[in-house]
Amino acid sequence: MIKNTKRTDSIELSTIRKLFEVTNPNAINLGIGEPDFEVPENIKEAMKKGIDDGFTHYTSNKGFDNLREAIVLKLKEENNIETDMDDVIVTCGASEALFDCCQALFEKGDEVLIPNPGFLSYEAGIKLAEASPVGVETPMENGFKLTADDVQEKISNKTKGLIINSPSNPTGAVMEKEDIKAIAELATDYNFMVISDEIYEKIIYDNKKHYSPAAFGENVITLNGFSKAYAMTGLRLAYMVSPKYITEDLLKVHQYATACASSISQIGGIEALTGPQESVNKMVREFKRRRDLICDSLNDMGYECIKGEGAFYVFPKVNNPEIFVKKAMDAGVICVPGLAFGSAGQDFVRMSYANSYENIEKAMDILKNMDK
């Protein structure tokens, strides 16, 4: 029998995915991070037309020119990021973009800072590159927000990178402008790369504003995509925008891993960026309504729950999270133990409100009557 590598020994399969495989299919799913909305009709129609028009062949490795041009314009107008299409690479989802970054940038002996709690793919991607993840705790007392001061305390002579995620999975936290700007400046001062995962950028509430670190510094790779804002999860479409000096290295990994993103998904991406945006606005309004429902309900039950300012997750503090998750699952509600997102999540669970308002009401009634 052939032995697997130490790289794969160092990581585990997703706790979230493993949980779903043993779960009652009739349970109310507050676990998965996937919008329950349909792909907007104008995007569907554009992709159907793309098939009819024969756009079913390979694209260039970086993606269709007109999609990358639309991304450049979007970044300039919405994010204050100046770039050109040569430094935009269209990928098969943000997960591929993250993997490409880790493989191109990090190696054994490097340290990469990540939020704790934070999305579980960050630690896995770093370990697959044989580098070492270093958690930067984001305590509940600070609204789970990553601060520049906390980052600076963790910087060492081995620090090669920092991954940030605002709005955040799993907490819904939105970082403040001054911290985003200061972190971009730290990356320049200490010569490390910021990988900014902005996939939840458009899902933001309470008059909060999203800021991109690439607007304030050059050592930044911006990851974004179409899965969350346009409910295009299964279409696997995202992009990364990098400083010119690293683009070719990122392209090497992308080229040999996937060649190019789906041509039809790219057609949909063009329409998503250039077409009407009311579907996004409508979805965000509904997510806010659900957020208020789930947070108010959990707080009324005695669980400490912060109203996150973005994404579609809450991260309530509960007693004995593993037991809570098991009891909830047996009662018919799926949620995820916070420990899956890092050691600082050990007293919490993650719940997604990417489910219908009615199902969330039912789920809250089930939890309310659950034996604590």
Tab-separated table of C-alpha atoms in Angstrom:
chain	number	residue	atom	x	y	z
A	1	MET	CA	0.000	0.000	0.000
A	2	ILE	CA	1.338	3.440	-0.986
A	3	LYS	CA	1.774	5.838	1.941
A	4	ASN	CA	0.133	9.253	1.720
A	5	THR	CA	2.140	12.440	2.266
A	6	LYS	CA	2.719	14.284	5.528
A	7	ARG	CA	0.916	17.253	3.927
A	8	THR	CA	-2.405	15.410	3.864
A	9	ASP	CA	-1.745	13.890	7.291
A	10	SER	CA	-1.592	17.415	8.695
A	11	ILE	CA	-5.186	18.300	7.773
A	12	GLU	CA	-8.628	16.825	8.270
A	13	LEU	CA	-11.697	16.722	6.069
A	14	SER	CA	-14.141	19.560	6.672
A	15	THR	CA	-16.095	19.173	9.906
A	16	ILE	CA	-19.010	20.865	8.171
A	17	ARG	CA	-19.110	18.357	5.326
A	18	LYS	CA	-18.643	15.345	7.612
A	19	LEU	CA	-21.537	16.576	9.726
A	20	PHE	CA	-23.905	16.646	6.771
A	21	GLU	CA	-23.105	13.082	5.735
A	22	VAL	CA	-24.526	11.660	8.974
A	23	THR	CA	-27.436	14.040	9.345
A	24	ASN	CA	-31.201	13.634	9.072
A	25	PRO	CA	-32.059	14.947	5.572
A	26	ASN	CA	-35.298	16.371	6.952
A	27	ALA	CA	-33.522	18.507	9.551
A	28	ILE	CA	-33.492	22.304	9.225
A	29	ASN	CA	-30.040	23.118	7.945
A	30	LEU	CA	-28.430	26.098	9.682
A	31	GLY	CA	-24.986	24.711	8.921
A	32	ILE	CA	-24.081	25.270	5.300
A	33	GLY	CA	-22.865	28.619	3.978
A	34	GLU	CA	-24.868	28.720	0.774
A	35	PRO	CA	-27.553	31.245	-0.186
A	36	ASP	CA	-30.953	29.600	-0.568
A	37	PHE	CA	-31.792	31.957	-3.437
A	38	GLU	CA	-31.821	31.052	-7.122
A	39	VAL	CA	-29.316	32.435	-9.604
A	40	PRO	CA	-30.876	35.683	-10.918
A	41	GLU	CA	-32.855	35.207	-14.133
A	42	ASN	CA	-30.726	37.585	-16.218
A	43	ILE	CA	-27.624	35.550	-15.342
A	44	LYS	CA	-29.376	32.269	-16.155
A	45	GLU	CA	-30.484	33.616	-19.519
A	46	ALA	CA	-26.994	34.865	-20.352
A	47	MET	CA	-25.527	31.422	-19.650
A	48	LYS	CA	-28.202	29.656	-21.700
A	49	LYS	CA	-27.470	31.976	-24.595
A	50	GLY	CA	-23.765	31.314	-24.108
A	51	ILE	CA	-24.346	27.606	-24.670
A	52	ASP	CA	-26.470	28.297	-27.753
A	53	ASP	CA	-23.793	30.646	-29.080
A	54	GLY	CA	-21.095	27.989	-28.684
A	55	PHE	CA	-19.105	29.400	-25.759
A	56	THR	CA	-18.317	25.888	-24.563
A	57	HIS	CA	-14.585	25.680	-25.252
A	58	TYR	CA	-11.492	26.497	-23.245
A	59	THR	CA	-10.935	30.137	-22.451
A	60	SER	CA	-7.524	31.693	-21.923
A	61	ASN	CA	-5.973	30.602	-18.631
A	62	LYS	CA	-6.747	33.961	-17.026
A	63	GLY	CA	-10.335	34.038	-18.287
A	64	PHE	CA	-12.341	35.936	-20.884
A	65	ASP	CA	-10.984	39.404	-21.591
A	66	ASN	CA	-14.378	41.081	-21.221
A	67	LEU	CA	-14.939	39.453	-17.832
A	68	ARG	CA	-11.550	40.614	-16.585
A	69	GLU	CA	-12.238	44.101	-17.944
A	70	ALA	CA	-15.532	44.140	-16.027
A	71	ILE	CA	-13.691	43.049	-12.872
A	72	VAL	CA	-11.118	45.837	-13.302
A	73	LEU	CA	-13.912	48.414	-13.648
A	74	LYS	CA	-15.782	47.000	-10.638
A	75	LEU	CA	-12.642	47.148	-8.483
A	76	LYS	CA	-11.966	50.739	-9.476
A	77	GLU	CA	-15.500	51.996	-8.930
A	78	GLU	CA	-16.471	49.999	-5.825
A	79	ASN	CA	-13.192	49.189	-4.061
A	80	ASN	CA	-10.845	52.019	-5.047
A	81	ILE	CA	-8.375	49.417	-6.365
A	82	GLU	CA	-6.333	50.358	-9.424
A	83	THR	CA	-5.274	47.332	-11.494
A	84	ASP	CA	-5.363	46.075	-15.064
A	85	MET	CA	-6.716	42.918	-16.641
A	86	ASP	CA	-3.256	41.318	-16.910
A	87	ASP	CA	-3.222	40.974	-13.112
A	88	VAL	CA	-6.699	39.439	-12.861
A	89	ILE	CA	-7.001	35.642	-12.885
A	90	VAL	CA	-10.469	34.078	-13.025
A	91	THR	CA	-10.619	30.901	-10.927
A	92	CYS	CA	-12.846	27.915	-10.180
A	93	GLY	CA	-14.231	29.453	-7.017
A	94	ALA	CA	-12.522	31.348	-4.222
A	95	SER	CA	-11.308	28.033	-2.789
A	96	GLU	CA	-9.097	27.530	-5.826
A	97	ALA	CA	-7.848	31.102	-5.600
A	98	LEU	CA	-6.891	30.569	-1.955
A	99	PHE	CA	-5.088	27.318	-2.801
A	100	ASP	CA	-3.215	29.016	-5.649
A	101	CYS	CA	-2.065	31.799	-3.328
A	102	CYS	CA	-0.825	29.400	-0.664
A	103	GLN	CA	1.053	27.259	-3.175
A	104	ALA	CA	2.661	30.224	-4.931
A	105	LEU	CA	3.624	32.160	-1.813
A	106	PHE	CA	4.284	29.869	1.143
A	107	GLU	CA	6.654	27.020	1.971
A	108	LYS	CA	8.169	25.157	4.886
A	109	GLY	CA	9.472	27.538	7.545
A	110	ASP	CA	7.011	30.320	6.705
A	111	GLU	CA	4.384	31.532	9.143
A	112	VAL	CA	0.999	32.782	7.934
A	113	LEU	CA	-1.335	34.678	10.243
A	114	ILE	CA	-5.033	33.780	10.174
A	115	PRO	CA	-8.047	34.963	12.206
A	116	ASN	CA	-9.055	32.685	15.072
A	117	PRO	CA	-11.908	31.837	14.770
A	118	GLY	CA	-11.734	31.834	10.981
A	119	PHE	CA	-12.776	29.879	7.919
A	120	LEU	CA	-11.334	26.378	8.152
A	121	SER	CA	-9.881	26.356	4.607
A	122	TYR	CA	-7.259	28.932	5.597
A	123	GLU	CA	-5.430	26.627	7.985
A	124	ALA	CA	-5.716	23.667	5.609
A	125	GLY	CA	-4.404	25.620	2.601
A	126	ILE	CA	-1.400	26.843	4.575
A	127	LYS	CA	-0.573	23.358	5.846
A	128	LEU	CA	-0.830	21.895	2.336
A	129	ALA	CA	1.876	24.400	1.372
A	130	GLU	CA	3.921	23.038	4.336
A	131	ALA	CA	3.867	26.427	6.060
A	132	SER	CA	2.661	27.085	9.611
A	133	PRO	CA	-0.639	28.839	10.418
A	134	VAL	CA	-0.539	31.253	13.363
A	135	GLY	CA	-3.872	32.257	14.839
A	136	VAL	CA	-4.718	35.855	15.710
A	137	GLU	CA	-7.573	35.755	18.192
A	138	THR	CA	-10.635	37.894	17.539
A	139	PRO	CA	-12.516	37.882	20.856
A	140	MET	CA	-16.238	38.293	21.213
A	141	GLU	CA	-15.593	41.341	23.412
A	142	ASN	CA	-14.285	43.104	20.297
A	143	GLY	CA	-17.162	41.953	18.121
A	144	PHE	CA	-14.913	39.194	16.690
A	145	LYS	CA	-13.136	41.890	14.647
A	146	LEU	CA	-9.504	41.495	13.616
A	147	THR	CA	-7.444	44.529	14.637
A	148	ALA	CA	-4.113	45.823	13.398
A	149	ASP	CA	-2.730	45.828	16.943
A	150	ASP	CA	-3.513	42.141	17.401
A	151	VAL	CA	-1.901	41.359	14.045
A	152	GLN	CA	1.227	43.309	14.882
A	153	GLU	CA	1.703	41.351	18.121
A	154	LYS	CA	1.881	38.099	16.131
A	155	ILE	CA	4.341	39.239	13.446
A	156	SER	CA	7.720	37.516	13.569
A	157	ASN	CA	10.730	37.261	11.281
A	158	LYS	CA	9.037	34.159	9.802
A	159	THR	CA	5.792	35.931	8.888
A	160	LYS	CA	5.208	35.603	5.156
A	161	GLY	CA	1.506	36.301	4.935
A	162	LEU	CA	-1.808	37.183	6.548
A	163	ILE	CA	-5.258	36.032	5.474
A	164	ILE	CA	-8.153	38.325	6.355
A	165	ASN	CA	-11.851	37.834	5.749
A	166	SER	CA	-14.278	40.742	6.079
A	167	PRO	CA	-17.218	40.264	6.330
A	168	SER	CA	-16.216	37.146	8.254
A	169	ASN	CA	-17.084	33.501	8.092
A	170	PRO	CA	-17.911	32.262	10.771
A	171	THR	CA	-18.778	35.360	12.830
A	172	GLY	CA	-20.249	37.958	10.464
A	173	ALA	CA	-17.769	40.562	11.757
A	174	VAL	CA	-16.903	43.527	9.515
A	175	MET	CA	-13.464	45.058	10.043
A	176	GLU	CA	-13.053	48.779	10.617
A	177	LYS	CA	-11.479	51.021	7.982
A	178	GLU	CA	-8.615	52.077	10.249
A	179	ASP	CA	-7.637	48.436	10.880
A	180	ILE	CA	-7.809	47.548	7.179
A	181	LYS	CA	-5.602	50.511	6.328
A	182	ALA	CA	-3.146	49.830	9.169
A	183	ILE	CA	-2.843	46.157	8.193
A	184	ALA	CA	-2.038	47.103	4.595
A	185	GLU	CA	0.668	49.393	5.960
A	186	LEU	CA	2.026	46.634	8.228
A	187	ALA	CA	2.333	44.380	5.173
A	188	THR	CA	4.540	46.990	3.525
A	189	ASP	CA	6.593	47.704	6.649
A	190	TYR	CA	7.225	44.032	7.495
A	191	ASN	CA	7.237	42.747	3.903
A	192	PHE	CA	4.491	40.123	3.977
A	193	MET	CA	1.492	39.463	1.716
A	194	VAL	CA	-2.110	40.086	2.724
A	195	ILE	CA	-4.603	37.699	1.133
A	196	SER	CA	-7.947	39.469	1.463
A	197	ASP	CA	-10.946	37.162	1.111
A	198	GLU	CA	-13.803	39.507	0.191
A	199	ILE	CA	-16.345	36.950	-0.984
A	200	TYR	CA	-19.057	38.347	1.370
A	201	GLU	CA	-18.329	41.958	0.423
A	202	LYS	CA	-21.836	42.798	-0.817
A	203	ILE	CA	-23.660	41.080	2.045
A	204	ILE	CA	-23.366	43.841	4.616
A	205	TYR	CA	-25.819	45.611	6.933
A	206	ASP	CA	-26.467	48.525	9.273
A	207	ASN	CA	-24.938	51.134	6.980
A	208	LYS	CA	-21.524	49.498	7.357
A	209	LYS	CA	-19.073	49.915	4.491
A	210	HIS	CA	-16.626	47.396	3.125
A	211	TYR	CA	-12.985	48.434	2.662
A	212	SER	CA	-10.340	46.605	0.652
A	213	PRO	CA	-6.734	46.597	1.897
A	214	ALA	CA	-5.517	46.784	-1.718
A	215	ALA	CA	-6.824	50.370	-1.742
A	216	PHE	CA	-4.200	51.225	0.892
A	217	GLY	CA	-1.160	49.093	0.041
A	218	GLU	CA	0.587	47.082	-2.668
A	219	ASN	CA	1.318	43.807	-0.820
A	220	VAL	CA	-2.254	42.550	-1.191
A	221	ILE	CA	-3.961	39.842	-3.210
A	222	THR	CA	-7.721	40.382	-3.372
A	223	LEU	CA	-9.983	37.332	-3.642
A	224	ASN	CA	-13.602	37.771	-4.618
A	225	GLY	CA	-16.252	35.975	-6.600
A	226	PHE	CA	-19.855	35.294	-7.468
A	227	SER	CA	-20.941	32.461	-5.159
A	228	LYS	CA	-22.434	34.479	-2.327
A	229	ALA	CA	-23.673	37.766	-3.785
A	230	TYR	CA	-25.204	36.159	-6.881
A	231	ALA	CA	-26.048	32.719	-5.410
A	232	MET	CA	-23.751	31.086	-7.980
A	233	THR	CA	-22.159	28.577	-5.583
A	234	GLY	CA	-22.305	25.529	-7.829
A	235	LEU	CA	-21.029	27.455	-10.837
A	236	ARG	CA	-17.584	27.784	-9.184
A	237	LEU	CA	-16.520	31.227	-10.321
A	238	ALA	CA	-14.233	33.704	-8.578
A	239	TYR	CA	-11.126	35.776	-9.222
A	240	MET	CA	-7.900	36.976	-7.684
A	241	VAL	CA	-6.200	40.297	-8.301
A	242	SER	CA	-2.516	40.523	-7.467
A	243	PRO	CA	0.518	42.794	-7.526
A	244	LYS	CA	2.203	42.471	-10.908
A	245	TYR	CA	5.341	40.847	-9.497
A	246	ILE	CA	3.436	37.764	-8.253
A	247	THR	CA	0.817	37.294	-11.003
A	248	GLU	CA	2.885	34.902	-13.130
A	249	ASP	CA	3.566	32.636	-10.156
A	250	LEU	CA	-0.135	32.519	-9.317
A	251	LEU	CA	-0.888	31.771	-12.961
A	252	LYS	CA	1.501	28.807	-12.927
A	253	VAL	CA	-0.423	27.133	-10.113
A	254	HIS	CA	-3.800	28.003	-11.646
A	255	GLN	CA	-2.748	26.843	-15.107
A	256	TYR	CA	-1.597	23.409	-14.011
A	257	ALA	CA	-4.367	22.901	-11.453
A	258	THR	CA	-7.457	23.831	-13.496
A	259	ALA	CA	-6.376	25.383	-16.847
A	260	CYS	CA	-9.344	27.776	-16.802
A	261	ALA	CA	-12.663	28.421	-15.134
A	262	SER	CA	-15.862	27.203	-16.784
A	263	SER	CA	-16.587	29.203	-19.937
A	264	ILE	CA	-20.340	29.244	-19.299
A	265	SER	CA	-19.872	30.343	-15.698
A	266	GLN	CA	-17.707	33.181	-16.972
A	267	ILE	CA	-20.523	34.261	-19.280
A	268	GLY	CA	-22.717	34.383	-16.199
A	269	GLY	CA	-20.062	36.393	-14.364
A	270	ILE	CA	-20.022	39.045	-17.075
A	271	GLU	CA	-23.774	39.461	-16.793
A	272	ALA	CA	-23.590	39.496	-12.995
A	273	LEU	CA	-21.187	42.447	-12.986
A	274	THR	CA	-22.676	44.426	-15.855
A	275	GLY	CA	-26.381	43.673	-15.420
A	276	PRO	CA	-28.983	44.889	-12.902
A	277	GLN	CA	-28.113	44.542	-9.210
A	278	GLU	CA	-31.571	44.568	-7.648
A	279	SER	CA	-31.427	40.802	-6.981
A	280	VAL	CA	-28.394	41.379	-4.745
A	281	ASN	CA	-30.083	44.238	-2.897
A	282	LYS	CA	-33.242	42.174	-2.403
A	283	MET	CA	-31.266	39.221	-1.073
A	284	VAL	CA	-29.345	41.395	1.394
A	285	ARG	CA	-32.559	42.950	2.708
A	286	GLU	CA	-33.966	39.481	3.338
A	287	PHE	CA	-30.743	38.284	4.997
A	288	LYS	CA	-30.900	41.247	7.382
A	289	ARG	CA	-34.470	40.323	8.325
A	290	ARG	CA	-33.349	36.769	9.053
A	291	ARG	CA	-30.307	37.951	10.996
A	292	ASP	CA	-32.480	40.030	13.276
A	293	LEU	CA	-34.802	37.077	13.820
A	294	ILE	CA	-32.113	34.528	14.674
A	295	CYS	CA	-30.078	36.897	16.884
A	296	ASP	CA	-33.066	38.181	18.816
A	297	SER	CA	-34.361	34.623	19.287
A	298	LEU	CA	-31.034	33.282	20.548
A	299	ASN	CA	-30.562	36.202	22.922
A	300	ASP	CA	-34.096	35.718	24.246
A	301	MET	CA	-33.164	32.081	24.982
A	302	GLY	CA	-30.241	33.258	27.080
A	303	TYR	CA	-27.462	32.631	24.587
A	304	GLU	CA	-25.020	35.472	24.041
A	305	CYS	CA	-25.232	36.363	20.352
A	306	ILE	CA	-23.767	39.383	18.555
A	307	LYS	CA	-25.514	40.753	15.486
A	308	GLY	CA	-22.810	40.412	12.852
A	309	GLU	CA	-22.669	43.275	10.381
A	310	GLY	CA	-22.134	41.124	7.310
A	311	ALA	CA	-22.199	37.658	5.703
A	312	PHE	CA	-25.004	35.305	6.853
A	313	TYR	CA	-23.707	33.711	10.043
A	314	VAL	CA	-24.186	34.096	13.772
A	315	PHE	CA	-21.719	32.756	16.321
A	316	PRO	CA	-23.557	32.422	19.644
A	317	LYS	CA	-21.853	31.444	22.874
A	318	VAL	CA	-23.367	28.289	24.371
A	319	ASN	CA	-22.594	25.859	27.189
A	320	ASN	CA	-20.956	22.617	26.009
A	321	PRO	CA	-21.066	23.301	22.241
A	322	GLU	CA	-20.454	19.658	21.235
A	323	ILE	CA	-23.407	18.507	23.329
A	324	PHE	CA	-25.499	21.450	22.071
A	325	VAL	CA	-24.816	20.508	18.437
A	326	LYS	CA	-25.671	16.836	19.069
A	327	LYS	CA	-28.919	17.680	20.867
A	328	ALA	CA	-29.876	20.183	18.190
A	329	MET	CA	-29.192	17.632	15.463
A	330	ASP	CA	-31.272	14.983	17.229
A	331	ALA	CA	-34.078	17.540	17.557
A	332	GLY	CA	-33.881	18.434	13.861
A	333	VAL	CA	-31.603	21.495	13.589
A	334	ILE	CA	-28.107	21.409	12.087
A	335	CYS	CA	-25.403	23.778	13.293
A	336	VAL	CA	-21.615	23.541	13.495
A	337	PRO	CA	-19.378	23.462	16.589
A	338	GLY	CA	-17.270	26.604	16.778
A	339	LEU	CA	-14.104	24.593	17.442
A	340	ALA	CA	-14.132	23.685	13.731
A	341	PHE	CA	-13.092	27.298	13.079
A	342	GLY	CA	-10.180	27.434	15.502
A	343	SER	CA	-9.375	27.110	19.191
A	344	ALA	CA	-10.970	30.492	19.977
A	345	GLY	CA	-14.291	29.093	18.764
A	346	GLN	CA	-14.466	26.387	21.401
A	347	ASP	CA	-17.278	28.031	23.406
A	348	PHE	CA	-19.434	28.816	20.381
A	349	VAL	CA	-21.468	27.316	17.558
A	350	ARG	CA	-21.950	28.651	14.062
A	351	MET	CA	-25.406	29.010	12.579
A	352	SER	CA	-26.136	30.152	9.052
A	353	TYR	CA	-29.285	32.100	8.266
A	354	ALA	CA	-29.045	31.213	4.580
A	355	ASN	CA	-32.358	29.438	4.986
A	356	SER	CA	-35.929	30.659	4.759
A	357	TYR	CA	-37.394	32.955	7.408
A	358	GLU	CA	-40.055	30.340	8.096
A	359	ASN	CA	-37.491	27.566	8.595
A	360	ILE	CA	-35.447	29.771	10.922
A	361	GLU	CA	-38.606	30.446	12.977
A	362	LYS	CA	-39.196	26.682	13.213
A	363	ALA	CA	-35.556	26.048	14.109
A	364	MET	CA	-35.659	28.639	16.877
A	365	ASP	CA	-38.829	27.059	18.291
A	366	ILE	CA	-37.089	23.673	18.321
A	367	LEU	CA	-34.037	25.078	20.112
A	368	LYS	CA	-36.224	26.980	22.550
A	369	ASN	CA	-37.875	23.746	23.614
A	370	MET	CA	-34.674	21.723	23.591
A	371	ASP	CA	-33.392	20.483	26.920
A	372	LYS	CA	-30.402	22.673	27.731
